[in-house]
mmCIF file of C-alpha atoms in Angstrom:
data_model
loop_
_atom_site.group_PDB
_atom_site.id
_atom_site.type_symbol
_atom_site.label_atom_id
_atom_site.label_comp_id
_atom_site.label_asym_id
_atom_site.label_seq_id
_atom_site.Cartn_x
_atom_site.Cartn_y
_atom_site.Cartn_z
ATOM 1 C CA MET A 1 0.000 0.000 0.000
ATOM 2 C CA ARG A 2 1.216 3.453 -0.895
ATOM 3 C CA THR A 3 1.083 6.520 1.335
ATOM 4 C CA ILE A 4 -2.490 7.773 1.244
ATOM 5 C CA SER A 5 -3.217 11.507 1.050
ATOM 6 C CA VAL A 6 -5.559 13.163 3.555
ATOM 7 C CA ASP A 7 -8.061 13.842 0.746
ATOM 8 C CA LEU A 8 -8.043 10.239 -0.474
ATOM 9 C CA ALA A 9 -8.315 8.935 3.113
ATOM 10 C CA ALA A 10 -11.419 11.067 3.683
ATOM 11 C CA LYS A 11 -13.038 9.661 0.533
ATOM 12 C CA LEU A 12 -12.057 6.090 1.381
ATOM 13 C CA ARG A 13 -13.836 6.288 4.755
ATOM 14 C CA LEU A 14 -17.098 6.127 2.818
ATOM 15 C CA GLY A 15 -16.057 2.630 1.725
ATOM 16 C CA ALA A 16 -16.551 1.297 5.251
ATOM 17 C CA ALA A 17 -20.293 1.281 4.618
ATOM 18 C CA VAL A 18 -19.784 -1.066 1.657
ATOM 19 C CA PHE A 19 -17.928 -3.593 3.832
ATOM 20 C CA ALA A 20 -20.452 -3.123 6.647
ATOM 21 C CA GLU A 21 -23.523 -3.611 4.447
ATOM 22 C CA ARG A 22 -22.291 -6.266 2.018
ATOM 23 C CA GLY A 23 -19.571 -8.079 3.932
ATOM 24 C CA TYR A 24 -16.034 -8.608 2.717
ATOM 25 C CA ASP A 25 -16.784 -11.173 0.018
ATOM 26 C CA ALA A 26 -19.507 -9.102 -1.650
ATOM 27 C CA ALA A 27 -17.651 -5.794 -1.341
ATOM 28 C CA THR A 28 -16.184 -5.349 -4.805
ATOM 29 C CA ILE A 29 -13.654 -2.781 -5.943
ATOM 30 C CA GLU A 30 -16.382 -1.398 -8.205
ATOM 31 C CA ALA A 31 -18.773 -0.980 -5.257
ATOM 32 C CA LEU A 32 -16.021 0.654 -3.217
ATOM 33 C CA SER A 33 -15.263 2.960 -6.140
ATOM 34 C CA GLU A 34 -18.912 3.936 -6.476
ATOM 35 C CA ALA A 35 -19.318 4.631 -2.738
ATOM 36 C CA THR A 36 -16.129 6.660 -2.442
ATOM 37 C CA ALA A 37 -16.094 8.405 -5.854
ATOM 38 C CA VAL A 38 -12.539 7.121 -6.257
ATOM 39 C CA PRO A 39 -11.889 5.541 -9.655
ATOM 40 C CA PRO A 40 -11.077 1.802 -9.622
ATOM 41 C CA SER A 41 -7.722 2.576 -11.244
ATOM 42 C CA THR A 42 -6.810 4.791 -8.272
ATOM 43 C CA LEU A 43 -7.830 2.076 -5.831
ATOM 44 C CA TYR A 44 -5.743 -0.513 -7.691
ATOM 45 C CA TYR A 45 -2.823 1.919 -7.881
ATOM 46 C CA ASN A 46 -2.814 2.503 -4.127
ATOM 47 C CA PHE A 47 -3.874 -0.922 -2.813
ATOM 48 C CA ALA A 48 -3.033 -4.518 -3.698
ATOM 49 C CA GLY A 49 -6.711 -5.435 -3.255
ATOM 50 C CA LYS A 50 -9.714 -5.034 -1.038
ATOM 51 C CA GLN A 51 -8.013 -6.656 1.971
ATOM 52 C CA GLU A 52 -5.551 -3.757 1.961
ATOM 53 C CA ILE A 53 -8.446 -1.308 1.715
ATOM 54 C CA LEU A 54 -10.145 -3.013 4.673
ATOM 55 C CA ALA A 55 -6.888 -2.886 6.640
ATOM 56 C CA PHE A 56 -6.413 0.784 5.744
ATOM 57 C CA LEU A 57 -9.927 1.692 6.919
ATOM 58 C CA LEU A 58 -9.476 -0.095 10.236
ATOM 59 C CA GLN A 59 -5.989 1.344 10.771
ATOM 60 C CA ASP A 60 -7.228 4.842 9.920
ATOM 61 C CA TRP A 61 -10.066 4.585 12.436
ATOM 62 C CA LEU A 62 -7.786 3.177 15.125
ATOM 63 C CA ASP A 63 -5.248 5.959 14.506
ATOM 64 C CA ARG A 64 -7.973 8.602 14.866
ATOM 65 C CA THR A 65 -9.256 6.862 18.002
ATOM 66 C CA SER A 66 -5.734 6.821 19.466
ATOM 67 C CA VAL A 67 -5.549 10.597 19.083
ATOM 68 C CA VAL A 68 -8.766 11.240 21.040
ATOM 69 C CA VAL A 69 -7.754 8.683 23.668
ATOM 70 C CA ALA A 70 -4.305 10.272 24.032
ATOM 71 C CA THR A 71 -5.980 13.628 24.629
ATOM 72 C CA ALA A 72 -8.316 12.092 27.223
ATOM 73 C CA ILE A 73 -5.499 10.377 29.097
ATOM 74 C CA GLU A 74 -3.507 13.587 29.628
ATOM 75 C CA GLY A 75 -4.165 16.010 32.420
ATOM 76 C CA PRO A 76 -3.688 16.634 36.098
ATOM 77 C CA SER A 77 -6.737 14.675 37.269
ATOM 78 C CA THR A 78 -6.670 11.379 39.093
ATOM 79 C CA ALA A 79 -6.343 8.197 37.078
ATOM 80 C CA ALA A 80 -9.997 7.398 37.804
ATOM 81 C CA VAL A 81 -11.193 10.675 36.250
ATOM 82 C CA ARG A 82 -8.935 10.151 33.243
ATOM 83 C CA LEU A 83 -10.161 6.543 32.865
ATOM 84 C CA GLU A 84 -13.712 7.865 32.636
ATOM 85 C CA ALA A 85 -12.545 10.302 29.931
ATOM 86 C CA VAL A 86 -10.859 7.473 28.012
ATOM 87 C CA ILE A 87 -14.027 5.359 28.100
ATOM 88 C CA ARG A 88 -16.048 8.327 26.834
ATOM 89 C CA ALA A 89 -13.487 9.009 24.086
ATOM 90 C CA GLN A 90 -13.513 5.395 22.925
ATOM 91 C CA LEU A 91 -17.315 5.285 22.822
ATOM 92 C CA GLY A 92 -17.378 8.661 21.084
ATOM 93 C CA ALA A 93 -15.086 7.359 18.338
ATOM 94 C CA MET A 94 -17.460 4.439 17.811
ATOM 95 C CA ALA A 95 -20.566 6.640 17.724
ATOM 96 C CA GLU A 96 -18.997 8.987 15.179
ATOM 97 C CA ASP A 97 -18.036 6.223 12.731
ATOM 98 C CA PRO A 98 -20.712 3.541 12.854
ATOM 99 C CA SER A 99 -19.881 2.034 9.454
ATOM 100 C CA THR A 100 -16.306 1.271 10.463
ATOM 101 C CA CYS A 101 -17.550 -0.216 13.729
ATOM 102 C CA GLN A 102 -20.019 -2.457 11.886
ATOM 103 C CA MET A 103 -17.220 -3.446 9.523
ATOM 104 C CA LEU A 104 -15.031 -4.235 12.533
ATOM 105 C CA LEU A 105 -17.729 -6.480 13.964
ATOM 106 C CA ALA A 106 -18.399 -8.223 10.649
ATOM 107 C CA GLU A 107 -14.734 -8.852 9.916
ATOM 108 C CA LEU A 108 -13.358 -9.869 13.327
ATOM 109 C CA GLY A 109 -12.119 -13.222 12.013
ATOM 110 C CA ARG A 110 -10.292 -11.603 9.121
ATOM 111 C CA ILE A 111 -8.733 -8.993 11.411
ATOM 112 C CA ASP A 112 -6.885 -11.729 13.293
ATOM 113 C CA ARG A 113 -4.850 -12.182 10.108
ATOM 114 C CA LEU A 114 -3.844 -8.501 10.103
ATOM 115 C CA PRO A 115 -1.226 -8.285 12.887
ATOM 116 C CA HIS A 116 -0.696 -4.529 12.535
ATOM 117 C CA ILE A 117 -4.408 -4.026 13.252
ATOM 118 C CA ALA A 118 -4.114 -6.087 16.432
ATOM 119 C CA ALA A 119 -1.171 -3.864 17.454
ATOM 120 C CA ALA A 120 -3.246 -0.753 16.724
ATOM 121 C CA VAL A 121 -6.072 -2.071 18.940
ATOM 122 C CA GLN A 122 -3.511 -2.430 21.722
ATOM 123 C CA GLN A 123 -2.409 1.171 21.144
ATOM 124 C CA ALA A 124 -5.927 2.638 20.960
ATOM 125 C CA PHE A 125 -7.621 0.653 23.726
ATOM 126 C CA HIS A 126 -5.561 -1.652 25.912
ATOM 127 C CA ARG A 127 -2.382 0.325 26.692
ATOM 128 C CA PRO A 128 -4.113 3.552 27.770
ATOM 129 C CA VAL A 129 -6.456 1.666 30.082
ATOM 130 C CA ALA A 130 -3.626 -0.451 31.515
ATOM 131 C CA LYS A 131 -1.567 2.706 32.147
ATOM 132 C CA LEU A 132 -4.445 4.311 34.030
ATOM 133 C CA LEU A 133 -5.122 1.187 36.092
ATOM 134 C CA VAL A 134 -1.494 1.198 37.258
ATOM 135 C CA GLU A 135 -1.570 4.931 37.965
ATOM 136 C CA GLY A 136 -4.933 4.638 39.736
ATOM 137 C CA ALA A 137 -3.633 1.962 42.070
ATOM 138 C CA ALA A 138 -0.664 4.232 42.821
ATOM 139 C CA ASP A 139 -2.700 7.412 43.409
ATOM 140 C CA GLY A 140 -5.431 5.573 45.340
ATOM 141 C CA SER A 141 -8.256 6.512 42.957
ATOM 142 C CA LEU A 142 -8.655 2.940 41.656
ATOM 143 C CA ALA A 143 -8.422 -0.464 43.310
ATOM 144 C CA GLN A 144 -5.470 -2.725 42.718
ATOM 145 C CA VAL A 145 -6.590 -5.309 40.178
ATOM 146 C CA SER A 146 -5.157 -7.743 37.679
ATOM 147 C CA ILE A 147 -4.241 -5.277 34.928
ATOM 148 C CA GLU A 148 -4.668 -7.840 32.161
ATOM 149 C CA ASN A 149 -8.092 -9.010 33.324
ATOM 150 C CA ALA A 150 -9.417 -5.539 34.154
ATOM 151 C CA THR A 151 -8.233 -4.157 30.823
ATOM 152 C CA ALA A 152 -10.002 -6.989 28.995
ATOM 153 C CA VAL A 153 -13.213 -6.387 30.962
ATOM 154 C CA ILE A 154 -13.179 -2.647 30.230
ATOM 155 C CA TYR A 155 -12.347 -3.235 26.558
ATOM 156 C CA GLY A 156 -15.209 -5.705 26.315
ATOM 157 C CA ALA A 157 -17.639 -3.372 28.073
ATOM 158 C CA VAL A 158 -16.761 -0.442 25.824
ATOM 159 C CA THR A 159 -16.508 -2.357 22.560
ATOM 160 C CA LEU A 160 -19.534 -4.596 22.899
ATOM 161 C CA THR A 161 -21.742 -1.828 24.258
ATOM 162 C CA GLY A 162 -20.678 0.543 21.492
ATOM 163 C CA LEU A 163 -21.153 -2.112 18.802
ATOM 164 C CA ARG A 164 -24.572 -3.050 20.168
ATOM 165 C CA HIS A 165 -25.732 0.557 19.868
ATOM 166 C CA VAL A 166 -24.186 0.937 16.413
ATOM 167 C CA VAL A 167 -25.929 -2.198 15.127
ATOM 168 C CA ALA A 168 -29.236 -1.255 16.755
ATOM 169 C CA GLY A 169 -28.993 2.298 15.436
ATOM 170 C CA ASP A 170 -30.763 3.646 12.416
ATOM 171 C CA GLY A 171 -27.682 4.660 10.452
ATOM 172 C CA GLN A 172 -27.394 8.151 11.914
ATOM 173 C CA THR A 173 -24.152 9.759 12.984
ATOM 174 C CA PRO A 174 -23.576 9.889 15.849
ATOM 175 C CA ALA A 175 -24.971 6.397 16.175
ATOM 176 C CA PHE A 176 -25.929 6.861 19.820
ATOM 177 C CA ASP A 177 -25.945 9.357 22.672
ATOM 178 C CA VAL A 178 -22.367 9.080 23.895
ATOM 179 C CA ASP A 179 -23.006 10.771 27.255
ATOM 180 C CA GLU A 180 -25.883 8.435 28.089
ATOM 181 C CA VAL A 181 -24.108 5.237 27.042
ATOM 182 C CA ALA A 182 -20.770 6.295 28.535
ATOM 183 C CA GLY A 183 -22.506 7.162 31.795
ATOM 184 C CA ASP A 184 -23.842 3.614 32.059
ATOM 185 C CA VAL A 185 -20.540 1.981 31.101
ATOM 186 C CA VAL A 186 -18.520 4.240 33.415
ATOM 187 C CA GLY A 187 -20.948 3.539 36.256
ATOM 188 C CA LEU A 188 -20.595 -0.203 35.837
ATOM 189 C CA VAL A 189 -16.825 -0.075 35.428
ATOM 190 C CA MET A 190 -16.246 2.250 38.379
ATOM 191 C CA ASN A 191 -18.919 0.905 40.762
ATOM 192 C CA GLY A 192 -19.601 -2.663 39.702
ATOM 193 C CA LEU A 193 -23.019 -4.241 40.111
ATOM 194 C CA GLY A 194 -23.069 -4.802 43.849
ATOM 195 C CA ALA A 195 -25.924 -3.296 45.863
ATOM 196 C CA ARG A 196 -24.827 -0.285 47.871
#
């Protein structure tokens, strides 16, 4: 894959809907071209095939998500406050790009064969949360927990909740009310389900 310009990347994002609606096998270069207004010759020039386009779209979304998460993780607040901001940022990224999220859900098996995407998921989701869990245990704002298990639980809560709302949505952007959904997820993550 060649280096993709900002303009071409913006057009290509419209191709996520093709993968989301048709699935990988039925998503043709011609359909991607029609959805993005990028000629097939340009797609073939820049990508070896539709798997590279799929990988580009996922990587692009994960890169953009990493930026909003990095912003959320910075600041003078406690780790617990910053963890809440990270959860909100991750859900916000999902709400703002429902087609890519649906594509992610539909192509999970294929993504396992794209190791750089797995690394990008670590960068966008797991590492920031793990960092905050360590810092929270140190500053007393979060309990000491198994970092690996807690990170997986939070990732699952954010990802599956966001995907559920994207799939149940009516195709609008944002796909769901981020404050409402994040409030529920943050409440469960920070307080658990035990009666108080």
